[in-house]
Each structure stands twice: as structure tokens, then as C-alpha cells.
PDB file of C-alpha atoms in Angstrom:
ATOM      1  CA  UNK D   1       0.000   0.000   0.000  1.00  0.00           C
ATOM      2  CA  UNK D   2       1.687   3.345  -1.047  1.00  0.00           C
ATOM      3  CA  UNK D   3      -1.337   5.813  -0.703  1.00  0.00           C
ATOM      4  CA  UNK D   4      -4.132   5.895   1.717  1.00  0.00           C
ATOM      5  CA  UNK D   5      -7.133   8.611   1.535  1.00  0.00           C
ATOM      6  CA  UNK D   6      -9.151   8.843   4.674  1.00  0.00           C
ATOM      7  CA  UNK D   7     -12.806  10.692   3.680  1.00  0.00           C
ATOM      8  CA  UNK D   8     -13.602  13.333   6.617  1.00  0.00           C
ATOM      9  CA  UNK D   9     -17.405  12.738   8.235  1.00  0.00           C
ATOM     10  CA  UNK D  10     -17.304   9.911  10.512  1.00  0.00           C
ATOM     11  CA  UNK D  11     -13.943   8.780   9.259  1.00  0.00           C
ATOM     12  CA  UNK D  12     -11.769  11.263  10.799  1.00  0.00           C
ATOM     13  CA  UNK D  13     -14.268  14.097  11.789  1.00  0.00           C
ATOM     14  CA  UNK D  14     -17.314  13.470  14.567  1.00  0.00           C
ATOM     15  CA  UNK D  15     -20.521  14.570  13.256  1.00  0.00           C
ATOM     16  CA  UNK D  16     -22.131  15.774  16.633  1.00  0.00           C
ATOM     17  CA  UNK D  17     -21.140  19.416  16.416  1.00  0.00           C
ATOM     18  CA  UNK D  18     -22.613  19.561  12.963  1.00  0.00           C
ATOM     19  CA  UNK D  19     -26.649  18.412  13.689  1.00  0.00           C
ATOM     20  CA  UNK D  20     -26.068  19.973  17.639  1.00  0.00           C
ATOM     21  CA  UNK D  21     -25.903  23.567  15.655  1.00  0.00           C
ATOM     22  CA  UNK D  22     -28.420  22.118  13.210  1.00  0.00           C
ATOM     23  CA  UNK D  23     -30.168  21.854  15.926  1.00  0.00           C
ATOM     24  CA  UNK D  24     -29.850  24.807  17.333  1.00  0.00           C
ATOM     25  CA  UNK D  25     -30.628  27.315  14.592  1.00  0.00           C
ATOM     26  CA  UNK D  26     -33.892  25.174  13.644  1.00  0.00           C
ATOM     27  CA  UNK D  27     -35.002  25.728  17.474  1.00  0.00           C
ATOM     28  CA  UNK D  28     -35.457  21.993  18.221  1.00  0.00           C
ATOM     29  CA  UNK D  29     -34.060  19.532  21.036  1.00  0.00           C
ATOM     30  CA  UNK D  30     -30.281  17.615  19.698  1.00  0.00           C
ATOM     31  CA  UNK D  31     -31.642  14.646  20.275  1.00  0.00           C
ATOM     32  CA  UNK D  32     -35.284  15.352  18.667  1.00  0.00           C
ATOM     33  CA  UNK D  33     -32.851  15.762  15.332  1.00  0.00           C
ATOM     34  CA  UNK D  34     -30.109  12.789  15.962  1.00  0.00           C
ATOM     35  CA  UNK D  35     -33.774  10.527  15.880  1.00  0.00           C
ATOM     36  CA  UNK D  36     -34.269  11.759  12.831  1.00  0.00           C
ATOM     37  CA  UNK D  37     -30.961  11.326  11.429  1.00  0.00           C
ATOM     38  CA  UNK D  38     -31.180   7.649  12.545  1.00  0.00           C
ATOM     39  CA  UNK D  39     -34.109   7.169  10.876  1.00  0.00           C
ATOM     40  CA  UNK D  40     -33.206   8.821   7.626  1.00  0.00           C
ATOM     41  CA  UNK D  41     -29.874   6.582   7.729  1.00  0.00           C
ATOM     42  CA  UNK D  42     -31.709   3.348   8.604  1.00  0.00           C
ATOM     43  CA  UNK D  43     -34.003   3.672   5.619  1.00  0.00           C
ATOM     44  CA  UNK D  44     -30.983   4.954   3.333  1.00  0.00           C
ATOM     45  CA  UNK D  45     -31.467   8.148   2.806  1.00  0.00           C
ATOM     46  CA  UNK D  46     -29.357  11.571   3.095  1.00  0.00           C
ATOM     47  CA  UNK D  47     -29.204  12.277   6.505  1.00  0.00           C
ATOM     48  CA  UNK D  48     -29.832  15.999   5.563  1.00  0.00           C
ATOM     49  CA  UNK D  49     -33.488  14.673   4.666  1.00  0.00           C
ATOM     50  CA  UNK D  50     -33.805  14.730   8.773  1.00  0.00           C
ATOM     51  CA  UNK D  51     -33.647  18.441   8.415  1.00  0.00           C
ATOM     52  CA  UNK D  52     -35.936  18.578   5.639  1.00  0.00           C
ATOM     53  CA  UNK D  53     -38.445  16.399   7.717  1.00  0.00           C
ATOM     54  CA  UNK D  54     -38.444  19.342  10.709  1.00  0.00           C
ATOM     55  CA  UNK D  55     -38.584  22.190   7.761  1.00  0.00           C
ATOM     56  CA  UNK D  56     -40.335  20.676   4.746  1.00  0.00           C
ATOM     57  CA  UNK D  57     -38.562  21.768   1.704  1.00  0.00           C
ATOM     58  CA  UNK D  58     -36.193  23.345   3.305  1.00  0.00           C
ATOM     59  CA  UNK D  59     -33.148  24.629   1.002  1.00  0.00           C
ATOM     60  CA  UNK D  60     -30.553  23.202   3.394  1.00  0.00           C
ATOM     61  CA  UNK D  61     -27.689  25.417   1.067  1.00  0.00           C
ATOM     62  CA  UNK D  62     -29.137  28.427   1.671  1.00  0.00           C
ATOM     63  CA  UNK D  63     -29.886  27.721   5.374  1.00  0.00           C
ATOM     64  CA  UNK D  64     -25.850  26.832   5.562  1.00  0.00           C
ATOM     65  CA  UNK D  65     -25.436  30.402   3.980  1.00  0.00           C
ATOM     66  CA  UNK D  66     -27.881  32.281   6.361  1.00  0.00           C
ATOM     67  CA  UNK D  67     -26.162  30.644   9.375  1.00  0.00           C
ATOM     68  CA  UNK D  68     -22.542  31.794   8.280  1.00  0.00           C
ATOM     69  CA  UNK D  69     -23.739  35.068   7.896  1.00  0.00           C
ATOM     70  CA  UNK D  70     -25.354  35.903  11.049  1.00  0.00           C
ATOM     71  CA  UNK D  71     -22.199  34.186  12.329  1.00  0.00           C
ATOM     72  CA  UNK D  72     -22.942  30.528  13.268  1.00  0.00           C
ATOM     73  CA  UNK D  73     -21.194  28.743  10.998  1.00  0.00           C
ATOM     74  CA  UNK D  74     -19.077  25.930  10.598  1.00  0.00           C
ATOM     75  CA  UNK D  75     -16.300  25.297  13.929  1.00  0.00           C
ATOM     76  CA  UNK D  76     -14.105  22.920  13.841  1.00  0.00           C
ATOM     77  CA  UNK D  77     -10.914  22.090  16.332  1.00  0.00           C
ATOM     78  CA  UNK D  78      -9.313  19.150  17.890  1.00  0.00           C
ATOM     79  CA  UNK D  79     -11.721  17.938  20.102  1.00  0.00           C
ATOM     80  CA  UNK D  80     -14.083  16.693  16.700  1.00  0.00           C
ATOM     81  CA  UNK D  81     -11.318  14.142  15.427  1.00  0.00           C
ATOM     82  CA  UNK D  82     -11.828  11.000  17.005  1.00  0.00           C
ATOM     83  CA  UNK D  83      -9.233   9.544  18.902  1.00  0.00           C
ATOM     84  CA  UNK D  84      -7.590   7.173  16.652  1.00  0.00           C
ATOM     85  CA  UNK D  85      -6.777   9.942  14.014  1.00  0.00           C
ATOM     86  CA  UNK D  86      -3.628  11.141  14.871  1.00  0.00           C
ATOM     87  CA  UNK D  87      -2.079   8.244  16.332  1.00  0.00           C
ATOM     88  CA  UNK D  88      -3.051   6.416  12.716  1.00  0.00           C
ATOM     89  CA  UNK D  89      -2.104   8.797  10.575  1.00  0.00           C
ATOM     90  CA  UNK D  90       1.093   9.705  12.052  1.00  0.00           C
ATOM     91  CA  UNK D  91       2.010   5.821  11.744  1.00  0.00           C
ATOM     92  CA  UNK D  92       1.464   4.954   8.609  1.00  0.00           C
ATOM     93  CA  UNK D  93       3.606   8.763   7.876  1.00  0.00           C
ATOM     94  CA  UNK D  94       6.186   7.206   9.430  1.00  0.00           C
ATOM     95  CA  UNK D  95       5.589   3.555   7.831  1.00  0.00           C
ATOM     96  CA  UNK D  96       6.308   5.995   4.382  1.00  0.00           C
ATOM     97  CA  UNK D  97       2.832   5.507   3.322  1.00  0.00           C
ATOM     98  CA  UNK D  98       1.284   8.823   1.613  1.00  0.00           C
ATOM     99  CA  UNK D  99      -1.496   9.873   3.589  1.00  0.00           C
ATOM    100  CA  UNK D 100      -4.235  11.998   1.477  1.00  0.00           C
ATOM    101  CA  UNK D 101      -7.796  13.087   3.350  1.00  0.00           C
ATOM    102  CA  UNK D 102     -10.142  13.733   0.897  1.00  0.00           C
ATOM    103  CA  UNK D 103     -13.984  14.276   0.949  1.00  0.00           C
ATOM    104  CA  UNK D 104     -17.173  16.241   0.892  1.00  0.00           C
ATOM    105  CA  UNK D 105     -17.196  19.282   2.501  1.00  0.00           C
ATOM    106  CA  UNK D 106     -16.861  22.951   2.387  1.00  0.00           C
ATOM    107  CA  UNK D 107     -13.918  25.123   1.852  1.00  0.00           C
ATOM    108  CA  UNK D 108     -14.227  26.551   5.000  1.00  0.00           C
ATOM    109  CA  UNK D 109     -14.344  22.959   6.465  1.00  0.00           C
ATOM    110  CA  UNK D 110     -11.064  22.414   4.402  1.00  0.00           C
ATOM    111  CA  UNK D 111      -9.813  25.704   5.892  1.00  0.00           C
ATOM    112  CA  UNK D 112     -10.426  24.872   9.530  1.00  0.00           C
ATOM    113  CA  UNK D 113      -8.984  20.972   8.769  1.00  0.00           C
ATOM    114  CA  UNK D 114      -5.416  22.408   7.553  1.00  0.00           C
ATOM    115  CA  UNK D 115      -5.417  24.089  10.682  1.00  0.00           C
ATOM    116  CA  UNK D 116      -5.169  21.520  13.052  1.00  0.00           C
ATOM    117  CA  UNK D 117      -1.521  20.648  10.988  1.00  0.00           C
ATOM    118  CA  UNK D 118      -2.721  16.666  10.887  1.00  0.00           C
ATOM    119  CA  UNK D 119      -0.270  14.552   9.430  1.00  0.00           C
ATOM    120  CA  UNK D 120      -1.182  14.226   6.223  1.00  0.00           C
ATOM    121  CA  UNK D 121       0.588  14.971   2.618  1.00  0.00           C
ATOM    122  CA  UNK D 122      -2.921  16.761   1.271  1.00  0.00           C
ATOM    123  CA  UNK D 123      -6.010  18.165   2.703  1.00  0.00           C
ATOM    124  CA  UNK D 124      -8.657  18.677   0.257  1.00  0.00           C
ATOM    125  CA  UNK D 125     -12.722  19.136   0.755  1.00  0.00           C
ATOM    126  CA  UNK D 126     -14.971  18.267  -2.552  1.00  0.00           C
ATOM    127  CA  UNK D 127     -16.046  22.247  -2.445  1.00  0.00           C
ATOM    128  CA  UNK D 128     -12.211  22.738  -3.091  1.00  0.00           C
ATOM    129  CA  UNK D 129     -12.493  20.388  -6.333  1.00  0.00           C
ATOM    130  CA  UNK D 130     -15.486  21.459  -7.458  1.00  0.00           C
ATOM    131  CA  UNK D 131     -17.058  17.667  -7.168  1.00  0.00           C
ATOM    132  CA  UNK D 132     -18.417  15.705  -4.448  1.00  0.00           C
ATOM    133  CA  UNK D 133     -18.592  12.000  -3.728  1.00  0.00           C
ATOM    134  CA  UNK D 134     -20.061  10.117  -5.252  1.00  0.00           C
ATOM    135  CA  UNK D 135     -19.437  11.490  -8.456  1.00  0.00           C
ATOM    136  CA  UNK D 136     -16.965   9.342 -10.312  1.00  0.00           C
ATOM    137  CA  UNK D 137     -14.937  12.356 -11.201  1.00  0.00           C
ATOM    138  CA  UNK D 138     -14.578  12.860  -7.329  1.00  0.00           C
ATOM    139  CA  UNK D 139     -12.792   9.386  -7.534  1.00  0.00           C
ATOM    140  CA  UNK D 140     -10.795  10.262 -10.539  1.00  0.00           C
ATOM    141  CA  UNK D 141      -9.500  13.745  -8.654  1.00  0.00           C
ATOM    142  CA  UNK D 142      -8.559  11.161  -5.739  1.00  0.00           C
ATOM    143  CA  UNK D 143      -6.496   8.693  -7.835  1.00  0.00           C
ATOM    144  CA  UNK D 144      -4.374  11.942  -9.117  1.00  0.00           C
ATOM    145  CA  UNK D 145      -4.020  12.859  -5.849  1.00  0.00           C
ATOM    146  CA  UNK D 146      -2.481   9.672  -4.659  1.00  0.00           C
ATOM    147  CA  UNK D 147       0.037   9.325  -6.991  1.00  0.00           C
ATOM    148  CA  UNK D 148       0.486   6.333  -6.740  1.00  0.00           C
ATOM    149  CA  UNK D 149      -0.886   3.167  -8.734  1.00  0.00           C
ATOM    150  CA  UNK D 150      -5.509   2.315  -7.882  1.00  0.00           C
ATOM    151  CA  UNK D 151      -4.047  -1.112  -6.842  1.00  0.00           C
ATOM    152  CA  UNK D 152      -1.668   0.360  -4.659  1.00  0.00           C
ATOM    153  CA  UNK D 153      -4.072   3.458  -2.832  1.00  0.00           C
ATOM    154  CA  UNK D 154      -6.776   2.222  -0.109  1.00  0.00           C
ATOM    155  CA  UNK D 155      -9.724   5.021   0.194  1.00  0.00           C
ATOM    156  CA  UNK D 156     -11.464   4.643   3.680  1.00  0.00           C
ATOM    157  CA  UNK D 157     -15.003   5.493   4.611  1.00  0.00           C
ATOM    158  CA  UNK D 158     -17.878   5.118   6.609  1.00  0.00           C
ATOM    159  CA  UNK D 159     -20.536   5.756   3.795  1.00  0.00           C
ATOM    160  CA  UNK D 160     -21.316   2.382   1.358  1.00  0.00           C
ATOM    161  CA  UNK D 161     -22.531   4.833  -1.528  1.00  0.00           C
ATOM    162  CA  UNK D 162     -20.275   7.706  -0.969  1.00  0.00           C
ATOM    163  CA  UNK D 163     -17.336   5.885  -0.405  1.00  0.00           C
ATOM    164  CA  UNK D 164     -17.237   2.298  -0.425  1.00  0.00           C
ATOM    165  CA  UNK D 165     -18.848   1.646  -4.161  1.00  0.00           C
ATOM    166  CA  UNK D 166     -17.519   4.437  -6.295  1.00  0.00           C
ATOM    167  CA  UNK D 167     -14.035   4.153  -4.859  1.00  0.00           C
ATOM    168  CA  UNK D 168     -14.234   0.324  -5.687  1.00  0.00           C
ATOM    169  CA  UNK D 169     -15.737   1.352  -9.115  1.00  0.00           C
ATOM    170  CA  UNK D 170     -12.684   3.413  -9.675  1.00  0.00           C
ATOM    171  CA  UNK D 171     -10.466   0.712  -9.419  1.00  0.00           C
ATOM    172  CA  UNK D 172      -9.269   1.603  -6.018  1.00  0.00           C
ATOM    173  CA  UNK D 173      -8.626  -0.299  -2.930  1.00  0.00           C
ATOM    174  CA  UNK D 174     -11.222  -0.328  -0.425  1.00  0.00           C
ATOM    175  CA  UNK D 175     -11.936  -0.315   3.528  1.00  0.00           C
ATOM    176  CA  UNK D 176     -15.430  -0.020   5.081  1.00  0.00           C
ATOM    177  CA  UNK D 177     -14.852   1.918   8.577  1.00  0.00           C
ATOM    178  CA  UNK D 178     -17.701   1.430  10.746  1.00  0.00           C
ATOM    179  CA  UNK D 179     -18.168   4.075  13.027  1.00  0.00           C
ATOM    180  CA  UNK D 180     -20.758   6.733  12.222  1.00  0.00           C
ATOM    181  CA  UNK D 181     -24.548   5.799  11.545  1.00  0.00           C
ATOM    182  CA  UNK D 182     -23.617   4.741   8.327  1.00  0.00           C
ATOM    183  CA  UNK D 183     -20.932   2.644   9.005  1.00  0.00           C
ATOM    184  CA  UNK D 184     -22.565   1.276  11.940  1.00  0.00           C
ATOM    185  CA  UNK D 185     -26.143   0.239   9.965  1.00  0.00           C
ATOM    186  CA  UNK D 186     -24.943  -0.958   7.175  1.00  0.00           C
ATOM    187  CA  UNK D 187     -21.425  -2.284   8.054  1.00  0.00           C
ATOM    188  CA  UNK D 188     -23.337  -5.998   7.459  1.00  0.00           C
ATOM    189  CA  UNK D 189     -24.984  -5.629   4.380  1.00  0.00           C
ATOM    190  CA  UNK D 190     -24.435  -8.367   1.894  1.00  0.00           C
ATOM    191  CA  UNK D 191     -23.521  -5.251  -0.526  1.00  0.00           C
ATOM    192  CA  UNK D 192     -20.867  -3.870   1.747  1.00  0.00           C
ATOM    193  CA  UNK D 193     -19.443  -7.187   2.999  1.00  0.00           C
ATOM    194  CA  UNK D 194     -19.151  -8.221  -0.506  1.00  0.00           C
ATOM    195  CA  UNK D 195     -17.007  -5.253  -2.183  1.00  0.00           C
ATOM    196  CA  UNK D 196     -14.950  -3.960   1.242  1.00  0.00           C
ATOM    197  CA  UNK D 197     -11.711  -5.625   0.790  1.00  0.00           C
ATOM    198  CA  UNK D 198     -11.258  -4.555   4.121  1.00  0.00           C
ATOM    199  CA  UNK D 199     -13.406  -4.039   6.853  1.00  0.00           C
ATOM    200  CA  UNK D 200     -11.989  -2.243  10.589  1.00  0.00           C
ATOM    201  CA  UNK D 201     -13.296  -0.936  13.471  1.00  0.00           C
ATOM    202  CA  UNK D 202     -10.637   1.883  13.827  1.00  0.00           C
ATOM    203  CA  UNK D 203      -8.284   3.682  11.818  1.00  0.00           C
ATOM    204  CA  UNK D 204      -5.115   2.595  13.737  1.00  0.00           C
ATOM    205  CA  UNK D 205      -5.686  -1.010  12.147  1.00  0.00           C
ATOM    206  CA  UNK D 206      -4.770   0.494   8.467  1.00  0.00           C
ATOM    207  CA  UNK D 207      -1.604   0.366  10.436  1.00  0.00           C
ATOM    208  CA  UNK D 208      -1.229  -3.493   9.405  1.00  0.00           C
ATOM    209  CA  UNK D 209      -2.775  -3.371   6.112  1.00  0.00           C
ATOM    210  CA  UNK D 210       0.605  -1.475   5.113  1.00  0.00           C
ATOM    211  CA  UNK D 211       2.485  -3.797   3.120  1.00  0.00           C
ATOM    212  CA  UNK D 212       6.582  -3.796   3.816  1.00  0.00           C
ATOM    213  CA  UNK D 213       8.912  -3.028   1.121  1.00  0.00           C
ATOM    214  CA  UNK D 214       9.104  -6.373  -1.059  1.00  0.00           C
ATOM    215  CA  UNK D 215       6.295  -8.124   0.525  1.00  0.00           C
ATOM    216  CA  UNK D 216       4.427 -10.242  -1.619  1.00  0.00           C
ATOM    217  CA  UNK D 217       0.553  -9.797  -2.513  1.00  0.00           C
ATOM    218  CA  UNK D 218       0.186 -12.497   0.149  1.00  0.00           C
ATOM    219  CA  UNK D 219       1.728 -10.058   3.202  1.00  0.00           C
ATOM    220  CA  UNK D 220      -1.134  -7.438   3.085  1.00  0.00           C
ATOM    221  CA  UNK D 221      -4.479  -7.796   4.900  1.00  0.00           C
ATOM    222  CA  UNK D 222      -2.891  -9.010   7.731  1.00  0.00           C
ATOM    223  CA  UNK D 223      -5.490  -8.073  10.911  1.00  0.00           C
ATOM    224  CA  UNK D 224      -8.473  -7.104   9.320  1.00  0.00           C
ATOM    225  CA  UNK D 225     -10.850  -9.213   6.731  1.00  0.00           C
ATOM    226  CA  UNK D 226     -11.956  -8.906   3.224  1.00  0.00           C
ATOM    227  CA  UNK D 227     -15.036  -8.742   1.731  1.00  0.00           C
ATOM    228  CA  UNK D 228     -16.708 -10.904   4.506  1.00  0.00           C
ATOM    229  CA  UNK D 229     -13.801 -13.313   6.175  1.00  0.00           C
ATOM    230  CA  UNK D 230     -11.188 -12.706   8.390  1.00  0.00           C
ATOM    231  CA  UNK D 231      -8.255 -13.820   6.337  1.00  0.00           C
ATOM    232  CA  UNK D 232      -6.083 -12.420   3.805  1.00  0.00           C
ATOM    233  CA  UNK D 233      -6.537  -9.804   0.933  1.00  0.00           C
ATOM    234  CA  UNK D 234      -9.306 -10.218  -1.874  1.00  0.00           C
ATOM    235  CA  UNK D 235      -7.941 -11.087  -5.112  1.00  0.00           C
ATOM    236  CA  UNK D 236      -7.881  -9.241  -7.980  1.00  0.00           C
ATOM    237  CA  UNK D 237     -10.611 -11.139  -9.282  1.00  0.00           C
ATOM    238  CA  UNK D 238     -12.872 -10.827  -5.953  1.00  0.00           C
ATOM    239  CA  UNK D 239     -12.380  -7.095  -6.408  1.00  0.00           C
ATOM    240  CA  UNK D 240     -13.376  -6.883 -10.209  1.00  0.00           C
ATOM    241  CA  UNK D 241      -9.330  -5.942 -11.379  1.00  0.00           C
ATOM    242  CA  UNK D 242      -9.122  -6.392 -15.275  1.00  0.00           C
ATOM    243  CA  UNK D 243     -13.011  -6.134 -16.164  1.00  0.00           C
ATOM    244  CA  UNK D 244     -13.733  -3.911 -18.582  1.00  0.00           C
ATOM    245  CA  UNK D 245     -15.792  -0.488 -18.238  1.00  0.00           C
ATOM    246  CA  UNK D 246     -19.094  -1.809 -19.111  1.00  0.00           C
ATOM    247  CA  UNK D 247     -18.207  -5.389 -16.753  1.00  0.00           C
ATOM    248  CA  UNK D 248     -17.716  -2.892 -13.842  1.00  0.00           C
ATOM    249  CA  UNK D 249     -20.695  -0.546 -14.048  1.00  0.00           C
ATOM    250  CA  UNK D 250     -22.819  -3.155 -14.623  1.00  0.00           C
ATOM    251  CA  UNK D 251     -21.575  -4.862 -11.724  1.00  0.00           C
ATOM    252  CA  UNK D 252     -21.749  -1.802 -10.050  1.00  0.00           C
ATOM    253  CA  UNK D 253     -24.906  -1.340 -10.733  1.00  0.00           C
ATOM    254  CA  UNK D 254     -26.092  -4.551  -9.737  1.00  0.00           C
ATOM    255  CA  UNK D 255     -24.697  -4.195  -6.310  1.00  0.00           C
ATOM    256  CA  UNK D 256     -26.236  -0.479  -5.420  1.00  0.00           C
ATOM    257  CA  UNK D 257     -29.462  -1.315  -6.677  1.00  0.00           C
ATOM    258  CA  UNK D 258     -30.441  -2.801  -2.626  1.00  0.00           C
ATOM    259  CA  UNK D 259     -28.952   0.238  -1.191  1.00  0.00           C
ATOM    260  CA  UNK D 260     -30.006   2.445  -4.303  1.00  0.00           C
ATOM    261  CA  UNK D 261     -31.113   4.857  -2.029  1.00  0.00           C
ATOM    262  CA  UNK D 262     -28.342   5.199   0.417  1.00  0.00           C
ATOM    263  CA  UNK D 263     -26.854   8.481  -1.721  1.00  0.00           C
TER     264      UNK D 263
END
């Protein structure tokens, strides 16, 4: 493994802060809204549809907008990283693995990320690129970030449809976090277990999935199972390497159609 891209919600970045001042601008109780988000995320839907369910047809852009301006905006500082981030990251820096964190959010959220100096090579929010997951153009932005080789770069999320499919539809490596609702409800799914090549419980196992110089194909995965089983890497095969374009998206499209609404 030379590169590995982290996304930012519920990978590296707690979500709590972000639907507490929801929260508090719509007027309602946090936990009145975290229900909702549940429920929005158990029947695979955005979890921004749990604001839309307190203000129906709510423009949640412009809301963003109104809040910045009257000053209650997006925060952001060490105490929303989970634990695990720094210690991980800072390993598998000094394990000579590139480190990349890309995903959606604002420029301001990419702002406030760069500030907390994590140790990563890039920093990079999908406002920054112009394209959010899970555009496949988000995925193709990621690979040239990487530089390194899709068989050789791991992306890492929480979010099946966001992260897990299109990165695996890019040719990329792939590791299902779960932490986060979504990682959490649908870390079981036939869907999920089937394409994660890896699936962990925290970031600081990516440590092991680092492959030493001159290992073979059979020294990665160690610690953490593929696609459903605890033992080594999925093959090429397993993870659709060499099908063509049309192979893949129908494949692809085969596998989101039981979470086709998990966006």
C-alpha cells in the first residue's frame, strides 16, 4: 500500500457538532434531530433529509449560507477528530505511506482541517475540487491525488454509496470503517461485505494493512478481513481488477441497486 485517503465525516471528523448547531438554529431539542438522522440513515437516505423532515422543503444550502452570515457557521478544532486519528495517521507517515484526506465538505471545512496541521501529505474538501462523492470524477481527482498506482491506494469510509462503491468502481482499494450511523447500519450488508476488501473498526488497524517493502501480494491484509472473512486480501478477481468499463458498471450497478437509495 503506497497511498491511503481517509474521507472526513465519521472517518476522521465526529458529526455531533454539525446536527447539535443544526439543531440549534432550527429551534429543536439535539436529540429530537439525531432521531431523525437515525431514521433517515436506517431507511438509506441523506441524513440531511432529517432536516428537511423538521422544515419541509427546506433549502438546506441556503440555510448553511444564512447561518454563516449571522455568524454561526461551521467550527471545527481538535476535540471533533476522534481519537484514533492522529495516532493512525502519524504511523502509517512514518511507515512511508502517503497519507491523502479527501472528501465532501466545504472550503471553510477544508480551511479549519489544515489548521489543526494533521499529518497528512494533502487536505482537500470536494467544495475545493469542485465535485463531491459520489461522483466518479470525485474518484478520478482522488487517484491523481495519490500518486500512486488504484491497486496500490486504499480510500477509507464510513458511507457504502459515498465511499465504499464508487471508490471500488474506480479501481481503487477499499476499507469499510464502521463508526458513524452509516458505518454502523450498514457495516453488514451483503452489498458492503461483498465489495470492502477490508473491513476495521478503527483507523489505527490500516496500520497493518501497510504492506513492507518487497512483501508479496500475500503479506497485506494481515489483521483485518476482506469482503466478509477474516483472512487475507481479496484477489484481484474478488475485487473486479481487469473487467472492462461496461463489466464494472454493470456490476456496479447490480450491487447499489439494494442500497439504491443510500446516496
Amino acid at each position: 500500500m503506497e497511498t491511503i485517503v481517509l474521507g472526513i465525516g465519521e472517518t476522521l471528523v465526529r458529526d455531533d457538532r454539525r446536527w447539535s448547531s443544526w439543531a440549534d438554529w432550527l429551534g429543536v431539542p439535539p436529540h429530537t434531530l439525531s432521531a431523525l438522522v437515525g431514521a433517515a440513515v436506517a431507511q438509506g437516505h441523506d441524513a440531511t433529509d432529517a432536516l428537511r423532515t423538521l422544515r419541509p422543503g427546506m433549502d438546506v444550502e441556503a440555510a448553511y449560507r444564512a447561518r454563516s452570515a449571522a455568524g454561526r457557521g461551521e467550527h471545527l478544532d481538535e476535540s471533533d477528530l476522534y481519537q484514533d486519528v492522529r495516532p493512525a495517521l502519524g504511523e502509517l507517515r512514518a511507515a512511508g505511506v502517503r497519507v491523502v484526506v479527501a472528501g465532501n465538505g466545504s472550503a471553510r471545512a477544508g480551511e479549519l482541517l489544515r489548521a489543526l496541521d494533521l499529518p497528512a501529505d494533502l487536505v482537500v474538501t470536494s467544495a475545493e475540487w469542485g465535485v463531491r462523492k459520489p461522483d466518479p470524477e470525485f474518484f478520478a481527482r482522488v487517484a491523481e491525488a495519490a500518486e500512486a498506482p488504484p491497486a496500490a491506494t486504499l480510500y477509507v469510509g464510513d458511507h457504502p454509496a459515498d465511499d465504499l462503491f464508487p471508490a471500488a468502481a474506480a479501481g481503487l482499494r477499499t476499507a469499510h470503517l464502521r463508526r458513524g450511523p452509516y458505518g454502523h447500519w450498514w457495516a453488514d450488508h451483503p452489498d458492503v461485505v461483498e465489495t470492502a476488501e477490508f473491513r476495521i473498526d478503527a483507523l489505527t488497524e490500516l496500520v497493518a494493512l501497510v504492506r513492507p517493502p518487497g512483501a508479496g501480494a500475500e503479506a497485506a491484509g494481515t489483521g483485518a478481513g476482506p469482503a466478509g472473512s477474516d483472512g487475507e486480501g481479496a484477489s484481484g478477481e474478488e475485487t473486479g481488477e481487469g473487467e472492462t468499463d461496461a463489466a464494472r458498471d454493470a456490476r456496479e450497478g447490480a450491487r447499489r441497486g439494494a442500497l439504491r437509495s443510500v446516496r
